[in-house]
CSV table of C-alpha atoms and ligand atoms in Angstrom, one decimal:
chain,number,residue,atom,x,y,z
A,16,UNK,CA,-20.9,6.2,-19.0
A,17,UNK,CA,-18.4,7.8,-17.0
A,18,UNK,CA,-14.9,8.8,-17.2
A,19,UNK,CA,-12.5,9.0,-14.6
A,20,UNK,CA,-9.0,10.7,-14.0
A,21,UNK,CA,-7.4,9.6,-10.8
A,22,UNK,CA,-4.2,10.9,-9.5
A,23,UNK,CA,-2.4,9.8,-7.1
A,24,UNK,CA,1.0,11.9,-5.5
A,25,UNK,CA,1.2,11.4,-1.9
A,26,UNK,CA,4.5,9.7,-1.5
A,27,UNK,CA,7.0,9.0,-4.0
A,28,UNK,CA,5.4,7.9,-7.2
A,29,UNK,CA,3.4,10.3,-9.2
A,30,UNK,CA,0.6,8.2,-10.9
A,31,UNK,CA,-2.6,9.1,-13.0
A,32,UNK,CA,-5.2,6.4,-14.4
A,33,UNK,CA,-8.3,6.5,-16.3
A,34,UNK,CA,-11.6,4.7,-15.7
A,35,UNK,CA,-14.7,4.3,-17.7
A,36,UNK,CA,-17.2,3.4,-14.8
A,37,UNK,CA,-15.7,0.6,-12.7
A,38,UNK,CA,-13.5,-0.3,-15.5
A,39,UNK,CA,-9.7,0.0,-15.9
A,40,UNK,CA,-8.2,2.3,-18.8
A,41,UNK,CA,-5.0,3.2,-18.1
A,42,UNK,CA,-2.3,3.4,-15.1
A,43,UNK,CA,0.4,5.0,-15.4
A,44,UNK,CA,3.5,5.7,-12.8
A,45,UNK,CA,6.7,7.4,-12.8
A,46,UNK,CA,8.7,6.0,-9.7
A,47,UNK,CA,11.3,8.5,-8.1
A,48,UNK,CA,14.6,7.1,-8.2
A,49,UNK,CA,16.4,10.2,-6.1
A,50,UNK,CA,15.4,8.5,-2.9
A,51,UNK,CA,17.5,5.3,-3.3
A,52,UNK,CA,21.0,6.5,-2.2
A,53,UNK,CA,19.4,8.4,0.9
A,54,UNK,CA,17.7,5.4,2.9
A,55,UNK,CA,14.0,7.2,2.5
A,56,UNK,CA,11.9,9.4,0.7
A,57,UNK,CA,13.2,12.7,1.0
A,58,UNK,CA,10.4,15.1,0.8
A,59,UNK,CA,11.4,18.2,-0.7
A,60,UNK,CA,12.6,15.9,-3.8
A,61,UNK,CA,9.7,14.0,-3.9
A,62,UNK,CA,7.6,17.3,-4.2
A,63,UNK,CA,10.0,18.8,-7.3
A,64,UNK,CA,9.8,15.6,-9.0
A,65,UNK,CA,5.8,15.1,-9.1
A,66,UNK,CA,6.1,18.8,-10.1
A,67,UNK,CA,8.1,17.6,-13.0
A,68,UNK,CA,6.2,14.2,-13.5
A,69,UNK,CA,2.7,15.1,-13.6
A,70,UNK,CA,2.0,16.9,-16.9
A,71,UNK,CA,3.4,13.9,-18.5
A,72,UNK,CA,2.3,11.0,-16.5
A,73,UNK,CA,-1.2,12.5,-17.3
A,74,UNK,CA,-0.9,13.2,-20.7
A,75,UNK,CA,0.4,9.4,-21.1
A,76,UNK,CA,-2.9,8.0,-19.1
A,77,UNK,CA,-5.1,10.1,-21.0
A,78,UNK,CA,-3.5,8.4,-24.3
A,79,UNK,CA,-3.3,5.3,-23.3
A,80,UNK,CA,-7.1,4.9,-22.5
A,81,UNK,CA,-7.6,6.7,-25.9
A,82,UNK,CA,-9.5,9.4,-25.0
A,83,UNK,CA,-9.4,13.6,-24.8
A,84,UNK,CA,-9.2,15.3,-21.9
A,85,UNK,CA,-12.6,16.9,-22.6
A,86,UNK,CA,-14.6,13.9,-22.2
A,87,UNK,CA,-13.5,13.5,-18.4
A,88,UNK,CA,-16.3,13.7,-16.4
A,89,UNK,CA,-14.5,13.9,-13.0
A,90,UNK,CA,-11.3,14.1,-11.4
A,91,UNK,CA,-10.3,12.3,-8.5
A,92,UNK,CA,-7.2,13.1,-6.5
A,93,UNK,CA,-5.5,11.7,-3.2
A,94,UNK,CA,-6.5,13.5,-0.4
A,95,UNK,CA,-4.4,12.3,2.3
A,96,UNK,CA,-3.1,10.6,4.0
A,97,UNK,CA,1.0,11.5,2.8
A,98,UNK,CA,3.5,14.1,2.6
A,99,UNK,CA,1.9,17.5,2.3
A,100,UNK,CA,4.3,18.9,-0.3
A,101,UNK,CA,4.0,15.9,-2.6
A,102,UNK,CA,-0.1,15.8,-2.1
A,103,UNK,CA,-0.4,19.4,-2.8
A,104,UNK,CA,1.0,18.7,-6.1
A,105,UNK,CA,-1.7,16.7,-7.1
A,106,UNK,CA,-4.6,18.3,-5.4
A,107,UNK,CA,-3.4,21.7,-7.2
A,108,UNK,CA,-3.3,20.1,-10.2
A,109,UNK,CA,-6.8,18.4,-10.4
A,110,UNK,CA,-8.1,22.0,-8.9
A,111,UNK,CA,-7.0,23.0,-12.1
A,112,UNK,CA,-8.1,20.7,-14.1
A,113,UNK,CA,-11.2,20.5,-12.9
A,114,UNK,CA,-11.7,24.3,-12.9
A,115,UNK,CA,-10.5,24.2,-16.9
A,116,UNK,CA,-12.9,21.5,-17.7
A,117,UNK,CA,-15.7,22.8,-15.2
A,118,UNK,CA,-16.5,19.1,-14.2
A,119,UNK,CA,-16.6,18.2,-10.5
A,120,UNK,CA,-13.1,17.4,-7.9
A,121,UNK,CA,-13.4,14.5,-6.0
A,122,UNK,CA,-11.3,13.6,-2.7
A,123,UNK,CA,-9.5,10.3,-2.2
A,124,UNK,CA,-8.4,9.0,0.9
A,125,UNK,CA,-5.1,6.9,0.1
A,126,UNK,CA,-5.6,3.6,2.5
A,127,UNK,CA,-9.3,3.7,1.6
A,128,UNK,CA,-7.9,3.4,-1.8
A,129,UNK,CA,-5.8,1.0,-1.4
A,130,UNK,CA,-8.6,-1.2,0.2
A,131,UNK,CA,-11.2,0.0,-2.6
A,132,UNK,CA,-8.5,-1.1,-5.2
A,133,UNK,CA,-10.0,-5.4,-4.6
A,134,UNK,CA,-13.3,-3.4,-7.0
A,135,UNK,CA,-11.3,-2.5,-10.0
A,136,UNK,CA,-12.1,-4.2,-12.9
A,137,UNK,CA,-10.4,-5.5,-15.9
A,138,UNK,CA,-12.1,-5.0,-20.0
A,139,UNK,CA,-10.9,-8.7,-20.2
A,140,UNK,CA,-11.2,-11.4,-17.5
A,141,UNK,CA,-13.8,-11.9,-14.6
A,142,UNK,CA,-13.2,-10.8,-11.1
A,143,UNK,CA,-15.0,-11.3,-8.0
A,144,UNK,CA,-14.1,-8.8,-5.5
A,145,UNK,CA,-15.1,-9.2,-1.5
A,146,UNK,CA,-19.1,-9.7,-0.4
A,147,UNK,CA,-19.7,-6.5,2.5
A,148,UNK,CA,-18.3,-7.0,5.6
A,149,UNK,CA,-14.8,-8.2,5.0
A,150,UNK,CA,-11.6,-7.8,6.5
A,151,UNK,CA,-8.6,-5.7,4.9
A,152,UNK,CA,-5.2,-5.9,6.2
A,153,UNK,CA,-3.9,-3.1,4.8
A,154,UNK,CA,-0.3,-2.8,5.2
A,155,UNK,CA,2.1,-0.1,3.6
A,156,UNK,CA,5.0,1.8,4.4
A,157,UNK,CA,3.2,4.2,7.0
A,158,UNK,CA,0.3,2.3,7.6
A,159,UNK,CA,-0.5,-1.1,9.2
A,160,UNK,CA,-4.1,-2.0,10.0
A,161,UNK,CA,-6.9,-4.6,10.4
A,162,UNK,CA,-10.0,-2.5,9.0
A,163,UNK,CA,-13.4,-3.9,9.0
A,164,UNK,CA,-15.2,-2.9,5.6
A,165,UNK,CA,-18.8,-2.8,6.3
A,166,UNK,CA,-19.4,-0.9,2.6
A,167,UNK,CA,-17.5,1.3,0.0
A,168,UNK,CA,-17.0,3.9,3.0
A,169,UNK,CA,-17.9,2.6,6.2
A,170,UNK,CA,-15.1,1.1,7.4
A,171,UNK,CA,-13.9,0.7,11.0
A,172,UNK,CA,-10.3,0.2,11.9
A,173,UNK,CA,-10.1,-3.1,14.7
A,174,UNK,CA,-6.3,-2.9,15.1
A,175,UNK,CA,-3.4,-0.8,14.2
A,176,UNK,CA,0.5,-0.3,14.7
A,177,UNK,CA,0.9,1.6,18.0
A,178,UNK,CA,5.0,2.2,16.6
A,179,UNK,CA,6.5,1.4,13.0
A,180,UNK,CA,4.4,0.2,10.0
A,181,UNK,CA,5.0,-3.1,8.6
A,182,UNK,CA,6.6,-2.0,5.2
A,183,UNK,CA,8.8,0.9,7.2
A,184,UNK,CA,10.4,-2.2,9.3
A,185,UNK,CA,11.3,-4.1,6.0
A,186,UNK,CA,13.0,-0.8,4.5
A,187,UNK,CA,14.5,-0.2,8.3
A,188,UNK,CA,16.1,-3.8,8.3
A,189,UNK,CA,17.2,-3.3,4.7
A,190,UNK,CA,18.7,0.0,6.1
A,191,UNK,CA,20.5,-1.6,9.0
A,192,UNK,CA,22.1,-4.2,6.5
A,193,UNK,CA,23.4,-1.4,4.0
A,194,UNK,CA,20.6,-2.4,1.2
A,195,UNK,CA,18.9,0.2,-1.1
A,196,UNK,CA,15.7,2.4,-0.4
A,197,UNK,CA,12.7,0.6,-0.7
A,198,UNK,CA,13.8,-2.4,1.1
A,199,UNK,CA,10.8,-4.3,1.2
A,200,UNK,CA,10.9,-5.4,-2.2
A,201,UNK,CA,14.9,-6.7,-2.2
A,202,UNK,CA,14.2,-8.2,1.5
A,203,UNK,CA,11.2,-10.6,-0.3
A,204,UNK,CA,13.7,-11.3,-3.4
A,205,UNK,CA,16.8,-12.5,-1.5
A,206,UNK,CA,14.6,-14.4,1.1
A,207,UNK,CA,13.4,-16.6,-1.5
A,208,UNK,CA,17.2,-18.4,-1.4
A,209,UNK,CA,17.3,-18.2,2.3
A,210,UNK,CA,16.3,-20.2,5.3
A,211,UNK,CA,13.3,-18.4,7.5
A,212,UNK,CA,14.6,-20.1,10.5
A,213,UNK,CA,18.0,-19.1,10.3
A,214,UNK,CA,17.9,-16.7,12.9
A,215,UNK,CA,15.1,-15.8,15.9
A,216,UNK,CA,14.2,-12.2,16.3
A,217,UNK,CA,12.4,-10.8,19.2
A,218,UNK,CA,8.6,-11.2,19.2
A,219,UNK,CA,6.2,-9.0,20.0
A,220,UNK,CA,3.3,-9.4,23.2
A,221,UNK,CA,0.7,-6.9,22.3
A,222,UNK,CA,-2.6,-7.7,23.6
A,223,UNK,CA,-5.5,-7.3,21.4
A,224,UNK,CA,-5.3,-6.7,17.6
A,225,UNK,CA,-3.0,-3.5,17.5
A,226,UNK,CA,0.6,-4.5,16.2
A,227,UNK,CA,4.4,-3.1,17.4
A,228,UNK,CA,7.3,-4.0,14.9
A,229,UNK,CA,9.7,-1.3,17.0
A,230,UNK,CA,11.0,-4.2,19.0
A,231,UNK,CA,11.4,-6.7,16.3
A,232,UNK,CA,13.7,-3.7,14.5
A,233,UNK,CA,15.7,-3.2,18.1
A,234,UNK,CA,16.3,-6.9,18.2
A,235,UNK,CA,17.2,-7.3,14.2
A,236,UNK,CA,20.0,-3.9,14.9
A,237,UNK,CA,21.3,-5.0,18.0
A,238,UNK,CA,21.8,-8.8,17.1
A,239,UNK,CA,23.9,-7.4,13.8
A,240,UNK,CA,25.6,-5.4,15.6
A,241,UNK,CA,26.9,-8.1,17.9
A,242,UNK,CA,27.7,-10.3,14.9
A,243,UNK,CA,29.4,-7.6,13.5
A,244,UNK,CA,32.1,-7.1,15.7
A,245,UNK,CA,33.0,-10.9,15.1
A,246,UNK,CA,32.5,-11.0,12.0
A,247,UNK,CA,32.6,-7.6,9.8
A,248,UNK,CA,31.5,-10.1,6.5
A,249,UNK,CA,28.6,-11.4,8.9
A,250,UNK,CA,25.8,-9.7,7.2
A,251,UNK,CA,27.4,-10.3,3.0
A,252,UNK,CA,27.9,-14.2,4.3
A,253,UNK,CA,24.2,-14.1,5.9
A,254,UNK,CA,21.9,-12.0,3.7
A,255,UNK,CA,19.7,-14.6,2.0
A,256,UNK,CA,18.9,-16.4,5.6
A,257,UNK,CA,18.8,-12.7,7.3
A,258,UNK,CA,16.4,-11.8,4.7
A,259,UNK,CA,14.2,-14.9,5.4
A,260,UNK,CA,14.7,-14.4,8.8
A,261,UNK,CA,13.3,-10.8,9.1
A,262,UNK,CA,10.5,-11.2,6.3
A,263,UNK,CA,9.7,-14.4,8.7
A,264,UNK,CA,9.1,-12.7,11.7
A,265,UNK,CA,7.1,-9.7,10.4
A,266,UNK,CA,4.8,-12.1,7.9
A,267,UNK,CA,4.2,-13.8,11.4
A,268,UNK,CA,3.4,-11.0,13.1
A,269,UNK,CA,1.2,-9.8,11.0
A,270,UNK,CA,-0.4,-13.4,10.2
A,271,UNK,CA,-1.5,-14.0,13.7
A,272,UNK,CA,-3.1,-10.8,14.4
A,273,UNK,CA,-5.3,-11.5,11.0
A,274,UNK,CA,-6.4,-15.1,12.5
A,275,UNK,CA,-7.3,-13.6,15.9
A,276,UNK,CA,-9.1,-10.7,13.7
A,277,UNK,CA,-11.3,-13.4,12.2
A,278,UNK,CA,-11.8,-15.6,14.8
A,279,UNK,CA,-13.3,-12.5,17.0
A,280,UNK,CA,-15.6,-11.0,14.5
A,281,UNK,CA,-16.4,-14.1,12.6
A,282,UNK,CA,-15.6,-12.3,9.1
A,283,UNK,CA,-14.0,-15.4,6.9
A,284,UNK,CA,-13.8,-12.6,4.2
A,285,UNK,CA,-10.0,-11.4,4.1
A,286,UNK,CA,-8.3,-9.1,1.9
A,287,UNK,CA,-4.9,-7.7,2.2
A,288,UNK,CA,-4.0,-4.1,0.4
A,289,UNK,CA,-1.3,-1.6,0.2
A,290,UNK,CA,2.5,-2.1,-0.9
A,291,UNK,CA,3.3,-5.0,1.9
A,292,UNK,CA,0.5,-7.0,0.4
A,293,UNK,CA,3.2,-7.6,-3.1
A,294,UNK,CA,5.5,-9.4,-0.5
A,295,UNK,CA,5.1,-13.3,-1.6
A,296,UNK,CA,5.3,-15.0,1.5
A,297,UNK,CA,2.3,-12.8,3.0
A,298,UNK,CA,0.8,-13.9,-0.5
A,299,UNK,CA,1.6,-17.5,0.2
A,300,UNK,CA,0.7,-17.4,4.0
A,301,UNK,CA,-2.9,-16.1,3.0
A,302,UNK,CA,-3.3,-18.8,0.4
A,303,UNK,CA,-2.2,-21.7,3.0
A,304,UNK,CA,-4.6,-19.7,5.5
A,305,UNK,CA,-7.6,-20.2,2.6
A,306,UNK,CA,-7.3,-23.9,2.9
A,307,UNK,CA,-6.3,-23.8,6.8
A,308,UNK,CA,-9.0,-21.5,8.2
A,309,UNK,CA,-11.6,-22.1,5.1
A,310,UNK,CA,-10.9,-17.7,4.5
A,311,UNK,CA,-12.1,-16.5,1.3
A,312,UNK,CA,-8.5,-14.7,0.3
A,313,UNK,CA,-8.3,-11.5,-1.7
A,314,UNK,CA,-5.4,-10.9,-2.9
A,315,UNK,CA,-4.7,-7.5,-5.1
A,316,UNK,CA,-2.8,-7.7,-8.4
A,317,UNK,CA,1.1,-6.6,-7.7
A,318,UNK,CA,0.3,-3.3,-10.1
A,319,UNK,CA,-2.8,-2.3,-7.3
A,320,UNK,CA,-0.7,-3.1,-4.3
A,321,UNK,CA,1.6,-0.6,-4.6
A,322,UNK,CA,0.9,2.8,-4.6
A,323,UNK,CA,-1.3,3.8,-8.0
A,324,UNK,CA,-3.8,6.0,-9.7
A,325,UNK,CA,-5.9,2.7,-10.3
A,326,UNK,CA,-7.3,2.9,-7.0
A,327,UNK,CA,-7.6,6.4,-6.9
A,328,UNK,CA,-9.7,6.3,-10.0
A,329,UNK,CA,-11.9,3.7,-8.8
A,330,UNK,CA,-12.5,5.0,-5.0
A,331,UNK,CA,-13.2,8.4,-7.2
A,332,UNK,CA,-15.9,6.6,-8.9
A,333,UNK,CA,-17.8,5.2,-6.2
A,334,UNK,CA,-17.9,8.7,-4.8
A,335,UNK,CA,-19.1,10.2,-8.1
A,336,UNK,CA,-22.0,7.6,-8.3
A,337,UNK,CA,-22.9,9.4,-4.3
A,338,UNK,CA,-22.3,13.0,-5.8
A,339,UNK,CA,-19.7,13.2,-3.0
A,340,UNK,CA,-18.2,16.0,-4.6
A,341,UNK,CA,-15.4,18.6,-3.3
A,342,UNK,CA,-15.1,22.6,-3.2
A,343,UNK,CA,-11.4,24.5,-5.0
A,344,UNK,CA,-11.3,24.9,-1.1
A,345,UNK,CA,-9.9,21.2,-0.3
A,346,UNK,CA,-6.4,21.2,1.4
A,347,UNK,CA,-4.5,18.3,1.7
A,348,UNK,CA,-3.8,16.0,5.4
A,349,UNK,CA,-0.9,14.1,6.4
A,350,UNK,CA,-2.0,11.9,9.0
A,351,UNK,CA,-5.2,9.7,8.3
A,352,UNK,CA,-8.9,10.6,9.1
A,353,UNK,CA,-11.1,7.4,8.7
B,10,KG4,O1,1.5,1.3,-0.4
B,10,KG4,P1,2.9,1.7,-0.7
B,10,KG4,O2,3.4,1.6,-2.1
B,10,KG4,O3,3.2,3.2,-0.2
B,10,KG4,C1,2.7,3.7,1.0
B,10,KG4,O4,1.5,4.1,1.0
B,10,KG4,O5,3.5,3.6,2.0
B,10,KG4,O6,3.9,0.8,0.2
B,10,KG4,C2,5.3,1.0,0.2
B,10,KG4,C3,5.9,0.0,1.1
B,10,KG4,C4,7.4,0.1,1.3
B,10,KG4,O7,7.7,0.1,2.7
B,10,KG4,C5,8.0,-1.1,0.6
B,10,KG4,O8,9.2,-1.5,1.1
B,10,KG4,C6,6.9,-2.1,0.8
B,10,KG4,O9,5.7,-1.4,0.6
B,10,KG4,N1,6.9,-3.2,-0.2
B,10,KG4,C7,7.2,-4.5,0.1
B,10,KG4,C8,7.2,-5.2,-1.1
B,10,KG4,N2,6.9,-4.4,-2.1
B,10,KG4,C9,6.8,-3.1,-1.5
B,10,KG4,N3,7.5,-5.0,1.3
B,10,KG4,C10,7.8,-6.4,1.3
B,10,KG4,N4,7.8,-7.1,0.2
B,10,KG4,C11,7.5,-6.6,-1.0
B,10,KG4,N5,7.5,-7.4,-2.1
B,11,ZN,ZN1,0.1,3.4,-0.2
């Protein structure tokens, strides 16, 4: 048997989970509520408060799996890709730790993870994660991508954003209409009591399977802005049906680039990852699509669709079982290298 300890630190939520082979201990997260108030994730206050998370975050996945430090076997840490001074937290801790322990460091890459997180496996309840090759839309707030998964780590990316991510245009329309930091998940609660065909945003026409959201966002500010002046209550009178709207337009954005995805590679195997994939009309499209397009859907529990350690953990195991092992000389990246 083997144990373990993935942390996860390259954004805004410190996280650290323990595994016993495949098999889910504990997860644990501390979220960073400093950002809210400033629209974003400010980065030298995400750093100070992971520095200030960790130790405990740890020490609370380490009890709730019931088990000592000293019978870790590895540690698995996020690699990139994120914010340098937030990842460096992490990766200087499970130097550390993994120097203390003298067991081996193992490097994570975060939207692997985050597609690797379909594998994790529950002490109680079945689960049948994707059959090799299957497609992953992974979609988070820096990342939006159509990757093929050929295996664990082979995995080819067949379309991406060429301009803003999927979840960074949900937290910019947010933004525009004076909501919180992150937006994405108050957008997807007041478009539950609104009507998606309220209002008509600007659509994208990018050939192939890359994505652009920069024009939908454009079209969402300057059509508020317009209301605006006739109407300063326009967007408190509007918000459920500008909420439906918006979530609307990127859900089918991001819907029909997934069909054309399939229908060119002929992979009826579809998964959908990172903090986007918690949005419950995307989870709603991809069930219609099941029954629509005869997909097999995979959709990730809401606690492994958000940034975690789960995935971490899990990604870290796979890598274990390949000895992929990595020197006290790793450093940290901040754009993606897969
Ligand atoms: O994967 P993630 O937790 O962090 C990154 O790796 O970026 O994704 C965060 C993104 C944010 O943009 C957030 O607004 C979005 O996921 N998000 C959602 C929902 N929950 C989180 N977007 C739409 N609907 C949601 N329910
Ligand atoms: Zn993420």
């Amino acid at each position: 048997m083997v144990y373990i300890l993935g942390i996860e630190s390259s954004c805004d939520d410190t996280s650290a989970a323990v595994f016993r082979d495949d098999i889910i201990l504990s997860n644990v997260t501390a979220n960073q509520e400093v950002h809210q108030n400033f629209g974003g994730v400010v980065p030298e206050l995400a750093s100070r408060a992971h520095q200030q998370n960790i130790i405990p975050v740890i020490n609370t996945a380490l009890q709730g799996a019931n088990i000592s430090k000293n019978e870790i076997s590895a540690v698995a840490f996020t690699q990139g890709p994120g914010l340098l001074g937030s990842l460096l937290v992490g990766i200087s801790f499970a130097k550390a730790f993994a120097i203390g322990l003298n067991i081996p460091l193992i490097e994570v890459d975060h939207l692997q993870a985050h597609i690797l997180a379909h594998f994790i496996k529950e002490e109680s309840g079945s689960s049948s994660p994707p059959r090799f090759p299957f497609l992953c839309l992974t979609v988070s707030g820096g990342h939006t991508q159509i990757v093929r998964v050929n295996h664990y780590f082979d995995m080819e990316i067949i379309g991406q954003t060429i301009d803003d991510a999927a979840g960074e245009t949900f937290d910019k329309a947010a933004k525009i209409m004076g909501l919180p930091y992150p937006g994405g998940p108050l957008i997807d609660q007041y478009a539950s009591e609104g009507n998606p065909a309220a209002f008509i945003f600007a659509k994208p026409n990018i050939p192939g399977l890359n994505f652009s959201f920069s024009g939908l966002k454009t079209s969402i500010l300057y059509f508020l802005r317009d209301r605006l002046k006739e109407d300063p209550e326009f967007i408190r009178r509007n918000r459920n049906d500008l909420c439906a709207s918006i979530q609307f337009s990127i859900i089918q954005i991001l819907m029909q680039k997934l069909r054309q995805a399939s229908d060119m590679t002929g992979i009826r195997q579809i998964a959908i990852a990172g903090g986007v994939s918690a949005n419950s009309s995307l989870r709603e499209n991809l069930l219609n699509a099941r029954d629509l397009y005869e997909w097999e859907v995979h959709i990730p529990k809401l606690a492994y669709s958000t940034d975690n350690a789960a995935m971490i953990a899990i990604t870290g195991y796979f890598k274990y079982l390949d000895k992929s092992f990595a020197s006290q000389s790793s450093v940290p990246y901040a754009r993606s290298s897969f």
